[in-house]
CSV table of C-alpha atoms in Angstrom, one decimal:
chain,number,residue,atom,x,y,z
T,1304,MET,CA,8.7,24.5,-16.8
T,1305,LEU,CA,10.2,24.2,-13.3
T,1306,ARG,CA,7.8,21.2,-12.3
T,1307,PRO,CA,6.7,19.5,-15.5
T,1308,TRP,CA,5.2,16.2,-14.6
T,1309,ASN,CA,2.4,15.4,-11.7
T,1310,VAL,CA,2.2,12.4,-9.3
T,1311,VAL,CA,-1.7,11.5,-9.4
T,1312,VAL,CA,-3.3,9.0,-6.8
T,1313,TRP,CA,-6.6,7.5,-7.8
T,1314,ASN,CA,-9.1,6.3,-5.6
T,1315,ASP,CA,-9.4,2.5,-5.4
T,1316,PRO,CA,-11.8,0.4,-3.4
T,1317,VAL,CA,-9.2,-1.3,-1.1
T,1318,ASN,CA,-6.9,0.7,0.4
T,1319,LEU,CA,-7.6,1.8,3.9
T,1320,MET,CA,-8.1,5.8,4.6
T,1321,VAL,CA,-5.7,5.5,7.7
T,1322,TYR,CA,-3.2,3.6,5.7
T,1323,VAL,CA,-3.3,5.9,2.9
T,1324,VAL,CA,-2.6,8.7,5.4
T,1325,TRP,CA,0.4,7.0,6.7
T,1326,VAL,CA,1.9,6.4,3.2
T,1327,PHE,CA,1.6,10.3,2.4
T,1328,ARG,CA,3.3,11.1,5.7
T,1329,SER,CA,5.7,8.9,5.7
T,1330,LEU,CA,6.8,9.1,1.9
T,1331,PHE,CA,6.3,13.1,1.8
T,1332,GLY,CA,6.6,14.0,5.0
T,1333,PHE,CA,3.6,15.9,5.2
T,1334,THR,CA,1.6,17.0,7.9
T,1335,GLU,CA,-1.2,15.0,9.5
T,1336,GLU,CA,-3.6,17.7,8.2
T,1337,ARG,CA,-2.1,17.8,4.7
T,1338,ALA,CA,-2.1,14.3,4.3
T,1339,THR,CA,-5.8,13.7,5.7
T,1340,GLU,CA,-6.7,16.4,3.3
T,1341,LEU,CA,-5.1,14.7,0.3
T,1342,MET,CA,-6.5,11.3,1.3
T,1343,LEU,CA,-9.7,13.0,1.6
T,1344,ALA,CA,-9.5,14.4,-2.1
T,1345,VAL,CA,-8.6,11.0,-3.4
T,1346,HIS,CA,-11.6,9.6,-1.5
T,1347,HIS,CA,-14.0,12.4,-2.6
T,1348,GLU,CA,-13.1,13.7,-5.9
T,1349,GLY,CA,-11.6,10.2,-7.1
T,1350,ARG,CA,-7.8,11.7,-7.4
T,1351,ALA,CA,-5.3,14.0,-6.0
T,1352,VAL,CA,-2.1,15.5,-7.1
T,1353,VAL,CA,0.5,14.6,-4.3
T,1354,SER,CA,3.9,15.4,-6.1
T,1355,SER,CA,5.4,17.0,-9.0
T,1356,GLY,CA,8.7,17.7,-10.6
T,1357,THR,CA,11.0,16.5,-13.4
T,1358,LEU,CA,10.0,13.0,-14.9
T,1359,GLU,CA,12.9,11.5,-13.3
T,1360,ARG,CA,11.6,12.8,-9.8
T,1361,ALA,CA,7.8,12.0,-10.6
T,1362,GLU,CA,8.8,8.6,-11.9
T,1363,ALA,CA,10.7,7.7,-8.3
T,1364,ASP,CA,7.6,9.1,-6.2
T,1365,CYS,CA,5.2,6.9,-8.6
T,1366,GLN,CA,7.4,3.6,-7.9
T,1367,ARG,CA,7.3,4.6,-4.1
T,1368,LEU,CA,3.5,4.8,-4.3
T,1369,HIS,CA,3.2,1.6,-6.3
T,1370,HIS,CA,5.5,-0.2,-3.6
T,1371,HIS,CA,3.1,0.8,-0.8
T,1372,GLY,CA,0.3,-0.4,-3.2
T,1373,LEU,CA,-1.5,3.1,-4.1
T,1374,TRP,CA,-2.6,3.3,-7.5
T,1375,ALA,CA,-0.4,6.0,-9.1
T,1376,THR,CA,0.2,7.4,-12.7
T,1377,LEU,CA,2.0,10.4,-14.0
T,1378,GLU,CA,0.8,13.0,-15.9
T,1379,ARG,CA,2.0,16.5,-17.5
T,1380,ALA,CA,1.5,19.4,-15.2
R,488,VAL,CA,-11.7,-5.5,23.3
R,489,THR,CA,-8.0,-5.2,23.2
R,490,PRO,CA,-6.7,-3.6,19.8
R,491,PRO,CA,-4.3,-5.9,18.4
R,492,PHE,CA,-1.5,-3.2,18.0
R,493,ARG,CA,-1.1,-0.4,20.7
R,494,VAL,CA,1.9,2.2,20.9
R,495,GLU,CA,4.0,1.9,24.0
R,496,ARG,CA,5.6,4.8,26.0
R,497,SER,CA,8.8,4.0,24.3
R,498,GLY,CA,7.5,4.4,20.6
R,499,ARG,CA,7.7,0.7,20.0
R,500,ILE,CA,4.1,-1.3,18.7
R,501,GLU,CA,2.9,-3.6,21.2
R,502,THR,CA,1.2,-6.8,19.5
R,503,THR,CA,-1.8,-8.6,21.0
R,504,LEU,CA,-2.5,-11.1,18.7
R,505,ASP,CA,-4.1,-14.7,19.1
R,506,ASP,CA,-2.7,-17.7,17.8
R,507,ALA,CA,-5.1,-17.8,15.0
R,508,SER,CA,-3.8,-14.4,13.9
R,509,TRP,CA,-0.5,-15.2,14.1
R,510,SER,CA,-1.4,-18.1,12.1
R,511,ILE,CA,-3.1,-16.2,9.2
R,512,LEU,CA,-0.3,-14.0,9.3
R,513,GLY,CA,2.1,-17.0,8.5
R,514,THR,CA,0.1,-17.7,5.3
R,515,MET,CA,1.1,-14.4,3.6
R,516,PRO,CA,3.5,-15.8,1.5
R,517,ASP,CA,0.7,-18.1,0.0
R,518,TYR,CA,-0.8,-15.1,-1.4
R,519,LEU,CA,2.0,-13.2,-2.5
R,520,ALA,CA,4.7,-15.6,-3.9
R,521,GLY,CA,5.1,-15.8,-7.8
R,522,LEU,CA,3.4,-12.5,-8.2
R,523,ASP,CA,5.8,-11.3,-10.7
R,524,GLY,CA,5.2,-12.6,-14.1
R,525,ASP,CA,1.8,-13.0,-15.6
R,526,ARG,CA,0.1,-9.6,-16.0
R,527,SER,CA,-3.2,-11.6,-16.9
R,528,ASP,CA,-3.3,-12.3,-13.0
R,529,PRO,CA,-5.4,-9.5,-11.8
R,530,ALA,CA,-3.0,-9.6,-8.8
R,531,VAL,CA,-0.2,-8.5,-10.6
R,532,ALA,CA,-1.9,-6.1,-12.8
R,533,ARG,CA,-3.1,-4.4,-9.5
R,534,LEU,CA,0.2,-4.5,-7.8
R,535,TYR,CA,2.3,-3.2,-10.6
R,536,PRO,CA,0.2,-0.8,-12.5
R,537,PRO,CA,0.9,1.2,-15.2
R,538,GLY,CA,2.6,4.9,-14.4
R,539,HIS,CA,1.8,6.2,-18.1
R,540,PRO,CA,-1.3,4.6,-19.0
R,541,ASP,CA,-1.7,6.6,-22.1
R,542,ASP,CA,1.4,6.3,-23.5
R,543,GLU,CA,2.7,3.0,-24.6
R,544,GLU,CA,6.5,3.6,-25.4
R,545,ALA,CA,6.6,5.9,-22.0
R,546,GLU,CA,4.9,2.8,-20.2
R,547,ARG,CA,7.3,0.6,-21.4
R,548,ARG,CA,10.4,2.5,-20.6
R,549,PHE,CA,8.8,3.0,-17.0
R,550,ARG,CA,8.0,-0.7,-16.6
R,551,SER,CA,11.3,-1.9,-17.4
R,552,LEU,CA,13.1,1.0,-15.2
R,553,VAL,CA,10.8,0.4,-11.9
R,554,THR,CA,9.9,-3.3,-12.0
R,555,PRO,CA,13.3,-5.1,-11.0
R,556,GLY,CA,13.4,-2.4,-8.1
R,557,LEU,CA,9.7,-2.9,-7.2
R,558,ARG,CA,9.7,-7.0,-7.1
R,559,HIS,CA,13.5,-6.9,-5.0
R,560,ALA,CA,12.0,-4.3,-2.5
R,561,ARG,CA,8.7,-6.5,-2.3
R,562,SER,CA,10.6,-9.9,-1.8
R,563,LYS,CA,12.9,-8.2,0.9
R,564,ASP,CA,9.6,-7.0,2.6
R,565,LEU,CA,8.1,-10.5,2.6
R,566,GLU,CA,11.2,-11.9,3.8
R,567,ALA,CA,11.5,-9.6,6.7
R,568,PHE,CA,7.8,-10.3,7.5
R,569,VAL,CA,8.1,-13.7,7.6
R,570,ALA,CA,11.0,-13.8,10.0
R,571,VAL,CA,9.4,-11.3,12.3
R,572,VAL,CA,6.1,-13.3,12.4
R,573,ALA,CA,7.9,-16.4,13.2
R,574,GLY,CA,9.1,-15.1,16.3
R,575,ARG,CA,5.8,-14.3,17.3
R,576,PRO,CA,7.2,-11.0,19.0
R,577,ASP,CA,5.4,-8.8,21.8
R,578,SER,CA,6.4,-5.5,20.1
R,579,LEU,CA,7.3,-4.3,16.6
R,580,SER,CA,10.1,-1.5,16.0
R,581,ALA,CA,8.7,1.2,13.8
R,582,ALA,CA,10.7,-0.4,10.9
R,583,GLU,CA,9.1,-3.6,11.3
R,584,ALA,CA,5.7,-2.2,11.4
R,585,SER,CA,6.3,-0.3,8.1
R,586,VAL,CA,7.3,-3.5,6.4
R,587,TRP,CA,4.3,-5.0,8.0
R,588,LEU,CA,1.9,-2.3,6.8
R,589,ARG,CA,3.1,-2.7,2.9
R,590,VAL,CA,2.7,-6.4,3.2
R,591,LEU,CA,-0.4,-6.6,4.5
R,592,GLY,CA,-1.6,-4.0,2.2
R,593,GLU,CA,-0.1,-6.0,-0.8
R,594,ALA,CA,-1.9,-9.1,0.5
R,595,ARG,CA,-5.2,-7.5,0.7
R,596,LEU,CA,-5.0,-6.0,-3.0
R,597,ALA,CA,-3.7,-9.2,-4.2
R,598,ILE,CA,-6.5,-11.2,-2.7
R,599,ALA,CA,-9.3,-8.6,-3.2
R,600,ALA,CA,-8.1,-8.5,-7.1
R,601,ARG,CA,-8.2,-12.1,-7.4
R,602,ALA,CA,-11.7,-12.0,-5.9
R,603,GLY,CA,-12.9,-9.7,-8.6
R,604,VAL,CA,-12.7,-6.1,-6.4
R,605,VAL,CA,-11.7,-3.9,-9.3
R,606,GLY,CA,-12.2,-0.3,-10.0
R,607,GLU,CA,-12.9,2.8,-8.1
R,608,ALA,CA,-14.4,3.0,-4.5
R,609,PRO,CA,-17.3,2.5,-3.7
R,610,ASP,CA,-18.5,0.5,-6.6
R,611,GLY,CA,-15.3,-1.8,-7.0
R,612,TRP,CA,-16.8,-4.3,-4.5
R,613,ASP,CA,-19.8,-5.0,-6.7
R,614,GLU,CA,-18.5,-7.8,-8.6
R,615,ALA,CA,-16.9,-9.6,-5.5
R,616,GLU,CA,-18.9,-12.2,-3.6
R,617,PRO,CA,-19.2,-10.5,-0.1
R,618,GLU,CA,-19.9,-13.9,1.8
R,619,SER,CA,-16.6,-15.4,0.5
R,620,PRO,CA,-13.8,-16.7,2.8
R,621,GLU,CA,-11.4,-14.5,0.6
R,622,ILE,CA,-13.3,-11.2,1.1
R,623,ALA,CA,-13.2,-12.1,4.8
R,624,LEU,CA,-9.6,-12.3,4.8
R,625,VAL,CA,-9.3,-9.0,3.2
R,626,HIS,CA,-11.4,-7.5,5.8
R,627,PHE,CA,-9.8,-9.2,8.5
R,628,LEU,CA,-6.4,-8.2,6.9
R,629,GLY,CA,-7.7,-4.7,7.1
R,630,TYR,CA,-8.9,-4.9,10.6
R,631,LEU,CA,-4.9,-5.7,11.5
R,632,GLN,CA,-3.5,-3.0,9.0
R,633,GLY,CA,-6.0,-0.3,10.2
R,634,SER,CA,-4.6,-1.0,14.2
R,635,LEU,CA,-1.5,-1.1,12.9
R,636,ALA,CA,-1.4,2.3,10.8
R,637,ALA,CA,-3.5,4.2,13.4
R,638,ALA,CA,-0.9,2.9,16.1
R,639,LEU,CA,2.2,3.8,14.0
R,640,LEU,CA,1.1,7.3,13.1
R,641,GLY,CA,0.5,7.8,16.9
R,642,SER,CA,3.7,6.6,17.6
R,643,GLY,CA,5.5,9.5,16.3
R,644,GLU,CA,8.1,7.2,14.9
R,645,TRP,CA,6.7,6.4,11.7
R,646,ARG,CA,9.2,7.7,9.1
């Protein structure tokens, strides 16, 4: 499998929507539209997959999200 | 009302903060210092969440792999934040604004977690006392963080 691990961001009651959009744009280079779409998926559906890759890559992304205070976990794709 | 942060033509972020706001920003280390050991502290649990919540062995490996780097990055952020706040500058660079966003977010999460805000939105606030000074502070820091995030996104220099 090419992308065996997903990085999932979970909804939390504290982080602001505009802050989450900035984090997604800043960390992953998403367009405003894509970052907003993912933020709204987290907000309304409770979670969204924001990146995927090897375990090493996914854990690095998870660490960067934790550094920004987002509630992120890893799961097999 | 002038917003606390606005993007300038140059791409820098103009700050319009009163003395009380600068003083509050100066207290951030009170909330963020010593947040690296005790996992029974809800603030530590929230700021160092599990990466592999359903796999103990993978989680142990993940924790030992990422925690030192995360602590180091947070201590550098706080150090940089304190240095800038001490000068009460009229404007911030994009890099400084990024540090501020993380520190304000970290403080909000730590204070909210200790005040009993847990779980998922929107019910996560149910256990917290809405009139408490801690929750008022979480909202005030959110007002600053939201304004700064919007200004930075608008600056085109946000990376």
